[in-house]
Amino acid sequence: MKYVDVILPLPLHDTFTYAVPPEMEEGIKRGCRVVVPFGAKKIYTAIVIRVHDVRPDFDNIKPIKELLETTPVVTERQLQFWEWIAKYYICSMGDVYKAALPAGLKPKDKDAIREKNKRRRLSLNNGTLSDISILSPLSDAQNKAYGEIIDSFDSHPTTLLHGVTSSGKTEIYIHLIDKYIKEGKQVLYLLPEIALTTQITDRLERVFSDHMGVYHSKFTDAQRVAVYQKQLSDEPFQLILGVRSSIFLPFNNLGLIIVDEEHETSYKQQDPAPRYHARNAALVLANMYGAKTLLGTATPSFEVYHAARKGRYGYVQLTQRYKDIQLPEIQIVDMKEARSKRKMKGAFSFELIDAIQDALERKEQVILFQNRRGYSNFIECKNCGWVPRCEHCDVSLTYHKKTNQLTCHYCGYTYRLPDKCPACEEKNFASKGLGTEKVEDQIRDIFPEATTLRMDLDTTRSRTSYENIINDFAEHKADILIGTQMVTKGLDFDNVSIVGILDADHLLHQPDFRSYERTFHTLSQVAGRAGRKHRQGKVFLQTRNADSDIIQQIVNNDYWGMFFQQMTERKDFHYPPFYRLIDVYLRHRDNQLLGHLADDMADRLRQVFGARVLGPDCPPVSRIQSLYIRKIMIKIEHSASIEKVRDVLTTIQLQMLEQTVAHGLTIHYDVDPM
Ligand code: ADP
Ligand code: ZN
Ligand code: ZN
């Protein structure tokens, strides 16, 4: 009798063993999907990870219901990669399975499984491929960098391309992709954000046409299944352009991974598990294939820059914009002064208003950045100061004017606007703080003639909405683009001469050891959207911290200054890149009990890790979806074995969860949190 160990798409740490009916024995292999019963009624699509003949020591071993294919849908290399992710990020293989396969490949009920199978066979198309078109040539500076990258790969499989915004990094990538494809190798091009894929897809499609597949969450599931299946076929796409989840696609001959905007924190998956960092995981993936990795950015992350300085990664620099256009001039607007002298209209300083006016008259475009969506951050009773908060989370609600609703940005719950204050019956509310909706309203007030577009989570629910906003702005169907961090990342518009940063302080004051690094990245990137094609652009940076080092470093594009100053602090306080962080999160409905359990767990951890353990603390948002949260932070030397750390953590976790008082407690880890 044969048995299989399978993984289920569940956050359970174990594999499950089933019996293999004789008629399936021949075809079943590691990496194949099977349909299995689970519990009393449930049916799941599971992945076989081991076929063996060891009878498990429990009764009532259930047989597999169905074998979905005899050629594995998850390759050996993919499974090894999944295993690495599960181990490094301390999660279950089930968690990785859930993230790695498009939903259409892991249907839940049997009819859906049959249906999907039929459809998947239909959706595979294998036509003849067109030739790669001739490329737009590189400039001298770009050519030099290109040569240096190729040379660097000989000694350093991971190389950093540090090139100022609009220096033509994307053009260099295109030439590299072309070289690898012509050598018969596959290329994976990773982007941090869907908004960006729209523009880059257009640029790459002109060159690589049907050699390229695009993969991200705004595509329909059927489209994602089709790309996945094509990668398994004999004629896979040579180039995959995608966001972080595309590291889970099958490859057979991967030669190069490009991680564009490598500093972007959205490469890290926050929730749910696996909480992986796609850039770091990509390095492991590349290593498995013997492939090279190019990390590109204008503002390297400390981790990567540090590694390049230490000689672990290769380093190539581009210091000039394409056509030698000057980097934008950044003008600081002191908001303290502007407010006190009443030189503001709403969120806009007079300087910024004048600059927008001039740009509009010259028929140029403007980007305005405010990193909050909605209308106001919260509303407040004008009489007693009462602020509506979410019933399930420890946060105030954001007011959205368009829908006239209050929304919780943590759990998504929406509430009707109260017609009077429940505390004092006052009927008037003040809206506090500045969201992108309010910015748009104010702009329409000040510049009634100008046309505006807004890009934030609320206006980009679908793929076409992204494309429409970006295309419309590129075609100058609007004068002013207002947006959250979505407008800061790598977008390439020819005609933008003015960028306005409405509130830099909001970024600076995040309670996080990376807030300065991140502010530098974000503001330098958004500034980089100005003056890309024709002549130097101008950026207005509104802040109450005009004299602070970090604002000066941004204005002077002084990456070095910022890096060295921050690195000293990182070293002194045992933060990355000198130390590795692991955050332990505990959640429970009962706040008091959770407090005790968190103390207990921290004590147990201290017995092993000593002073490396900090906390427990209440995170800034300490209740989400009715669960209270505590966080314990562990700072580990890089020399420590991550396997041993993981073993200790999982052992202590088991001890914790075995206690009857701990019923209802959940524990999860965030390794290398961002
Ligand atoms: P980066 O990725 O460094 O921000 P891009 O590759 O987007 O820079 O280049 C900025 C702009 O300059 C783009 O519009 C791009 O098409 C143009 N450009 C850069 N290099 C070249 C080149 N060698 N030939 C033609 N256009 C170029
Ligand atoms: Zn009130
Ligand atoms: Zn909520």
PDB file of N, CA and C and ligand atoms in Angstrom, residues 136-140 142 161 163-175 189 199-200 203 206 260-261 297-298 318 320-323 490-494 525 528-529 532-533, ligand 1:
ATOM      1  N   SER A 136      15.737  50.973 -28.688  1.00  0.00           N
ATOM      2  CA  SER A 136      16.095  52.374 -28.633  1.00  0.00           C
ATOM      3  C   SER A 136      17.404  52.455 -27.977  1.00  0.00           C
ATOM      4  N   PRO A 137      18.919  52.953 -28.881  1.00  0.00           N
ATOM      5  CA  PRO A 137      20.252  52.604 -28.326  1.00  0.00           C
ATOM      6  C   PRO A 137      20.517  53.272 -26.979  1.00  0.00           C
ATOM      7  N   LEU A 138      21.501  52.715 -26.256  1.00  0.00           N
ATOM      8  CA  LEU A 138      21.872  53.283 -24.958  1.00  0.00           C
ATOM      9  C   LEU A 138      22.771  54.498 -25.143  1.00  0.00           C
ATOM     10  N   SER A 139      22.713  55.412 -24.177  1.00  0.00           N
ATOM     11  CA  SER A 139      23.632  56.551 -24.164  1.00  0.00           C
ATOM     12  C   SER A 139      25.010  56.046 -23.719  1.00  0.00           C
ATOM     13  N   ASP A 140      26.036  56.889 -23.825  1.00  0.00           N
ATOM     14  CA  ASP A 140      27.382  56.460 -23.425  1.00  0.00           C
ATOM     15  C   ASP A 140      27.422  56.035 -21.966  1.00  0.00           C
ATOM     16  N   GLN A 142      24.968  55.065 -20.099  1.00  0.00           N
ATOM     17  CA  GLN A 142      24.194  53.829 -19.913  1.00  0.00           C
ATOM     18  C   GLN A 142      24.967  52.619 -20.416  1.00  0.00           C
ATOM     19  N   LEU A 161      22.386  48.284  -9.073  1.00  0.00           N
ATOM     20  CA  LEU A 161      22.479  49.408 -10.007  1.00  0.00           C
ATOM     21  C   LEU A 161      21.898  50.637  -9.309  1.00  0.00           C
ATOM     22  N   GLY A 163      21.235  54.213  -9.676  1.00  0.00           N
ATOM     23  CA  GLY A 163      21.171  55.256 -10.701  1.00  0.00           C
ATOM     24  C   GLY A 163      20.113  56.275 -10.356  1.00  0.00           C
ATOM     25  N   VAL A 164      20.440  57.553 -10.464  1.00  0.00           N
ATOM     26  CA  VAL A 164      19.486  58.600 -10.103  1.00  0.00           C
ATOM     27  C   VAL A 164      18.194  58.428 -10.895  1.00  0.00           C
ATOM     28  N   THR A 165      17.113  59.048 -10.416  1.00  0.00           N
ATOM     29  CA  THR A 165      15.831  58.923 -11.106  1.00  0.00           C
ATOM     30  C   THR A 165      15.970  59.441 -12.532  1.00  0.00           C
ATOM     31  N   SER A 166      15.366  58.717 -13.475  1.00  0.00           N
ATOM     32  CA  SER A 166      15.384  59.084 -14.890  1.00  0.00           C
ATOM     33  C   SER A 166      16.777  59.026 -15.530  1.00  0.00           C
ATOM     34  N   SER A 167      17.638  58.169 -14.982  1.00  0.00           N
ATOM     35  CA  SER A 167      18.948  57.991 -15.613  1.00  0.00           C
ATOM     36  C   SER A 167      18.852  56.941 -16.724  1.00  0.00           C
ATOM     37  N   GLY A 168      17.720  56.260 -16.788  1.00  0.00           N
ATOM     38  CA  GLY A 168      17.545  55.264 -17.840  1.00  0.00           C
ATOM     39  C   GLY A 168      17.793  53.847 -17.361  1.00  0.00           C
ATOM     40  N   LYS A 169      17.522  53.582 -16.087  1.00  0.00           N
ATOM     41  CA  LYS A 169      17.710  52.222 -15.573  1.00  0.00           C
ATOM     42  C   LYS A 169      16.834  51.237 -16.344  1.00  0.00           C
ATOM     43  N   THR A 170      15.587  51.670 -16.618  1.00  0.00           N
ATOM     44  CA  THR A 170      14.683  50.769 -17.327  1.00  0.00           C
ATOM     45  C   THR A 170      15.243  50.411 -18.704  1.00  0.00           C
ATOM     46  N   GLU A 171      15.862  51.393 -19.352  1.00  0.00           N
ATOM     47  CA  GLU A 171      16.461  51.119 -20.673  1.00  0.00           C
ATOM     48  C   GLU A 171      17.572  50.068 -20.550  1.00  0.00           C
ATOM     49  N   ILE A 172      18.353  50.180 -19.497  1.00  0.00           N
ATOM     50  CA  ILE A 172      19.423  49.199 -19.289  1.00  0.00           C
ATOM     51  C   ILE A 172      18.836  47.807 -19.033  1.00  0.00           C
ATOM     52  N   TYR A 173      17.768  47.762 -18.239  1.00  0.00           N
ATOM     53  CA  TYR A 173      17.119  46.463 -18.002  1.00  0.00           C
ATOM     54  C   TYR A 173      16.710  45.838 -19.327  1.00  0.00           C
ATOM     55  N   ILE A 174      16.140  46.666 -20.215  1.00  0.00           N
ATOM     56  CA  ILE A 174      15.631  46.141 -21.482  1.00  0.00           C
ATOM     57  C   ILE A 174      16.768  45.499 -22.283  1.00  0.00           C
ATOM     58  N   HIS A 175      17.921  46.154 -22.291  1.00  0.00           N
ATOM     59  CA  HIS A 175      19.067  45.584 -23.016  1.00  0.00           C
ATOM     60  C   HIS A 175      19.550  44.287 -22.369  1.00  0.00           C
ATOM     61  N   TYR A 189      11.208  39.938 -14.074  1.00  0.00           N
ATOM     62  CA  TYR A 189      11.332  41.363 -13.816  1.00  0.00           C
ATOM     63  C   TYR A 189      10.317  41.723 -12.735  1.00  0.00           C
ATOM     64  N   GLN A 199       2.780  51.004 -16.925  1.00  0.00           N
ATOM     65  CA  GLN A 199       3.701  51.743 -17.791  1.00  0.00           C
ATOM     66  C   GLN A 199       4.825  50.866 -18.324  1.00  0.00           C
ATOM     67  N   ILE A 200       5.374  50.046 -17.447  1.00  0.00           N
ATOM     68  CA  ILE A 200       6.513  49.239 -17.876  1.00  0.00           C
ATOM     69  C   ILE A 200       6.049  48.177 -18.885  1.00  0.00           C
ATOM     70  N   ARG A 203       6.178  49.646 -22.214  1.00  0.00           N
ATOM     71  CA  ARG A 203       7.548  49.811 -22.735  1.00  0.00           C
ATOM     72  C   ARG A 203       8.134  48.478 -23.161  1.00  0.00           C
ATOM     73  N   ARG A 206       6.551  46.685 -26.442  1.00  0.00           N
ATOM     74  CA  ARG A 206       7.029  47.181 -27.726  1.00  0.00           C
ATOM     75  C   ARG A 206       8.260  46.403 -28.191  1.00  0.00           C
ATOM     76  N   ASP A 260      13.285  45.813  -9.564  1.00  0.00           N
ATOM     77  CA  ASP A 260      13.243  47.252  -9.792  1.00  0.00           C
ATOM     78  C   ASP A 260      12.757  47.937  -8.517  1.00  0.00           C
ATOM     79  N   GLU A 261      13.266  49.123  -8.246  1.00  0.00           N
ATOM     80  CA  GLU A 261      12.922  49.863  -7.023  1.00  0.00           C
ATOM     81  C   GLU A 261      13.084  48.956  -5.801  1.00  0.00           C
ATOM     82  N   THR A 297      17.744  50.845  -8.213  1.00  0.00           N
ATOM     83  CA  THR A 297      17.068  51.912  -7.464  1.00  0.00           C
ATOM     84  C   THR A 297      17.875  53.207  -7.526  1.00  0.00           C
ATOM     85  N   ALA A 298      17.165  54.328  -7.258  1.00  0.00           N
ATOM     86  CA  ALA A 298      17.863  55.605  -7.093  1.00  0.00           C
ATOM     87  C   ALA A 298      18.240  55.812  -5.633  1.00  0.00           C
ATOM     88  N   LEU A 318      25.030  55.184 -11.750  1.00  0.00           N
ATOM     89  CA  LEU A 318      24.682  56.114 -12.827  1.00  0.00           C
ATOM     90  C   LEU A 318      24.319  57.435 -12.161  1.00  0.00           C
ATOM     91  N   GLN A 320      24.031  60.564 -13.746  1.00  0.00           N
ATOM     92  CA  GLN A 320      23.431  61.590 -14.597  1.00  0.00           C
ATOM     93  C   GLN A 320      22.072  61.145 -15.102  1.00  0.00           C
ATOM     94  N   ARG A 321      21.140  62.109 -15.170  1.00  0.00           N
ATOM     95  CA  ARG A 321      19.882  61.826 -15.839  1.00  0.00           C
ATOM     96  C   ARG A 321      20.127  61.681 -17.330  1.00  0.00           C
ATOM     97  N   TYR A 322      19.224  60.931 -17.988  1.00  0.00           N
ATOM     98  CA  TYR A 322      19.315  60.788 -19.442  1.00  0.00           C
ATOM     99  C   TYR A 322      19.261  62.180 -20.067  1.00  0.00           C
ATOM    100  N   LYS A 323      20.073  62.429 -21.054  1.00  0.00           N
ATOM    101  CA  LYS A 323      20.211  63.732 -21.726  1.00  0.00           C
ATOM    102  C   LYS A 323      20.729  64.821 -20.784  1.00  0.00           C
ATOM    103  N   GLY A 490       8.418  55.282  -9.507  1.00  0.00           N
ATOM    104  CA  GLY A 490       8.889  54.935 -10.843  1.00  0.00           C
ATOM    105  C   GLY A 490       8.069  55.380 -12.031  1.00  0.00           C
ATOM    106  N   LEU A 491       6.971  56.111 -11.830  1.00  0.00           N
ATOM    107  CA  LEU A 491       6.168  56.513 -12.980  1.00  0.00           C
ATOM    108  C   LEU A 491       6.955  57.490 -13.853  1.00  0.00           C
ATOM    109  N   ASP A 492       6.708  57.399 -15.151  1.00  0.00           N
ATOM    110  CA  ASP A 492       7.488  58.181 -16.110  1.00  0.00           C
ATOM    111  C   ASP A 492       6.547  59.005 -16.980  1.00  0.00           C
ATOM    112  N   PHE A 493       6.366  60.277 -16.621  1.00  0.00           N
ATOM    113  CA  PHE A 493       5.552  61.191 -17.427  1.00  0.00           C
ATOM    114  C   PHE A 493       6.466  62.293 -17.968  1.00  0.00           C
ATOM    115  N   ASP A 494       6.254  62.632 -19.239  1.00  0.00           N
ATOM    116  CA  ASP A 494       7.162  63.577 -19.896  1.00  0.00           C
ATOM    117  C   ASP A 494       6.970  65.019 -19.447  1.00  0.00           C
ATOM    118  N   GLN A 525      11.962  59.866  -4.373  1.00  0.00           N
ATOM    119  CA  GLN A 525      11.287  59.237  -5.504  1.00  0.00           C
ATOM    120  C   GLN A 525      10.205  60.130  -6.081  1.00  0.00           C
ATOM    121  N   GLY A 528      11.592  62.788  -7.999  1.00  0.00           N
ATOM    122  CA  GLY A 528      12.116  62.271  -9.266  1.00  0.00           C
ATOM    123  C   GLY A 528      11.095  62.197 -10.383  1.00  0.00           C
ATOM    124  N   ARG A 529       9.816  62.434 -10.068  1.00  0.00           N
ATOM    125  CA  ARG A 529       8.798  62.428 -11.130  1.00  0.00           C
ATOM    126  C   ARG A 529       8.816  63.737 -11.910  1.00  0.00           C
ATOM    127  N   ARG A 532      11.430  65.149 -16.196  1.00  0.00           N
ATOM    128  CA  ARG A 532      12.143  63.968 -16.674  1.00  0.00           C
ATOM    129  C   ARG A 532      12.570  64.074 -18.133  1.00  0.00           C
ATOM    130  N   LYS A 533      11.831  64.775 -18.956  1.00  0.00           N
ATOM    131  CA  LYS A 533      12.115  64.724 -20.388  1.00  0.00           C
ATOM    132  C   LYS A 533      12.700  66.008 -20.952  1.00  0.00           C
TER     133      LYS A 533
HETATM  134  P1  ADP B   1      14.794  55.368 -14.642  1.00  0.00           P
HETATM  135  O1  ADP B   1      14.258  53.965 -14.765  1.00  0.00           O
HETATM  136  O2  ADP B   1      16.244  55.429 -14.278  1.00  0.00           O
HETATM  137  O3  ADP B   1      13.956  56.294 -13.815  1.00  0.00           O
HETATM  138  P2  ADP B   1      13.951  55.536 -17.408  1.00  0.00           P
HETATM  139  O4  ADP B   1      14.528  54.306 -17.981  1.00  0.00           O
HETATM  140  O5  ADP B   1      12.495  55.561 -17.104  1.00  0.00           O
HETATM  141  O6  ADP B   1      14.768  55.997 -16.108  1.00  0.00           O
HETATM  142  O7  ADP B   1      14.313  56.729 -18.368  1.00  0.00           O
HETATM  143  C1  ADP B   1      13.774  58.035 -18.231  1.00  0.00           C
HETATM  144  C2  ADP B   1      13.205  58.529 -19.548  1.00  0.00           C
HETATM  145  O8  ADP B   1      14.257  58.729 -20.502  1.00  0.00           O
HETATM  146  C3  ADP B   1      12.260  57.524 -20.162  1.00  0.00           C
HETATM  147  O9  ADP B   1      11.163  58.214 -20.740  1.00  0.00           O
HETATM  148  C4  ADP B   1      13.089  56.830 -21.210  1.00  0.00           C
HETATM  149  O10 ADP B   1      12.303  56.377 -22.275  1.00  0.00           O
HETATM  150  C5  ADP B   1      14.087  57.905 -21.639  1.00  0.00           C
HETATM  151  N1  ADP B   1      15.371  57.282 -21.988  1.00  0.00           N
HETATM  152  C6  ADP B   1      16.307  56.865 -21.110  1.00  0.00           C
HETATM  153  N2  ADP B   1      17.360  56.319 -21.777  1.00  0.00           N
HETATM  154  C7  ADP B   1      17.084  56.397 -23.089  1.00  0.00           C
HETATM  155  C8  ADP B   1      17.769  56.003 -24.293  1.00  0.00           C
HETATM  156  N3  ADP B   1      18.964  55.426 -24.255  1.00  0.00           N
HETATM  157  N4  ADP B   1      17.159  56.252 -25.473  1.00  0.00           N
HETATM  158  C9  ADP B   1      15.941  56.844 -25.508  1.00  0.00           C
HETATM  159  N5  ADP B   1      15.242  57.234 -24.421  1.00  0.00           N
HETATM  160  C10 ADP B   1      15.794  57.016 -23.225  1.00  0.00           C
END
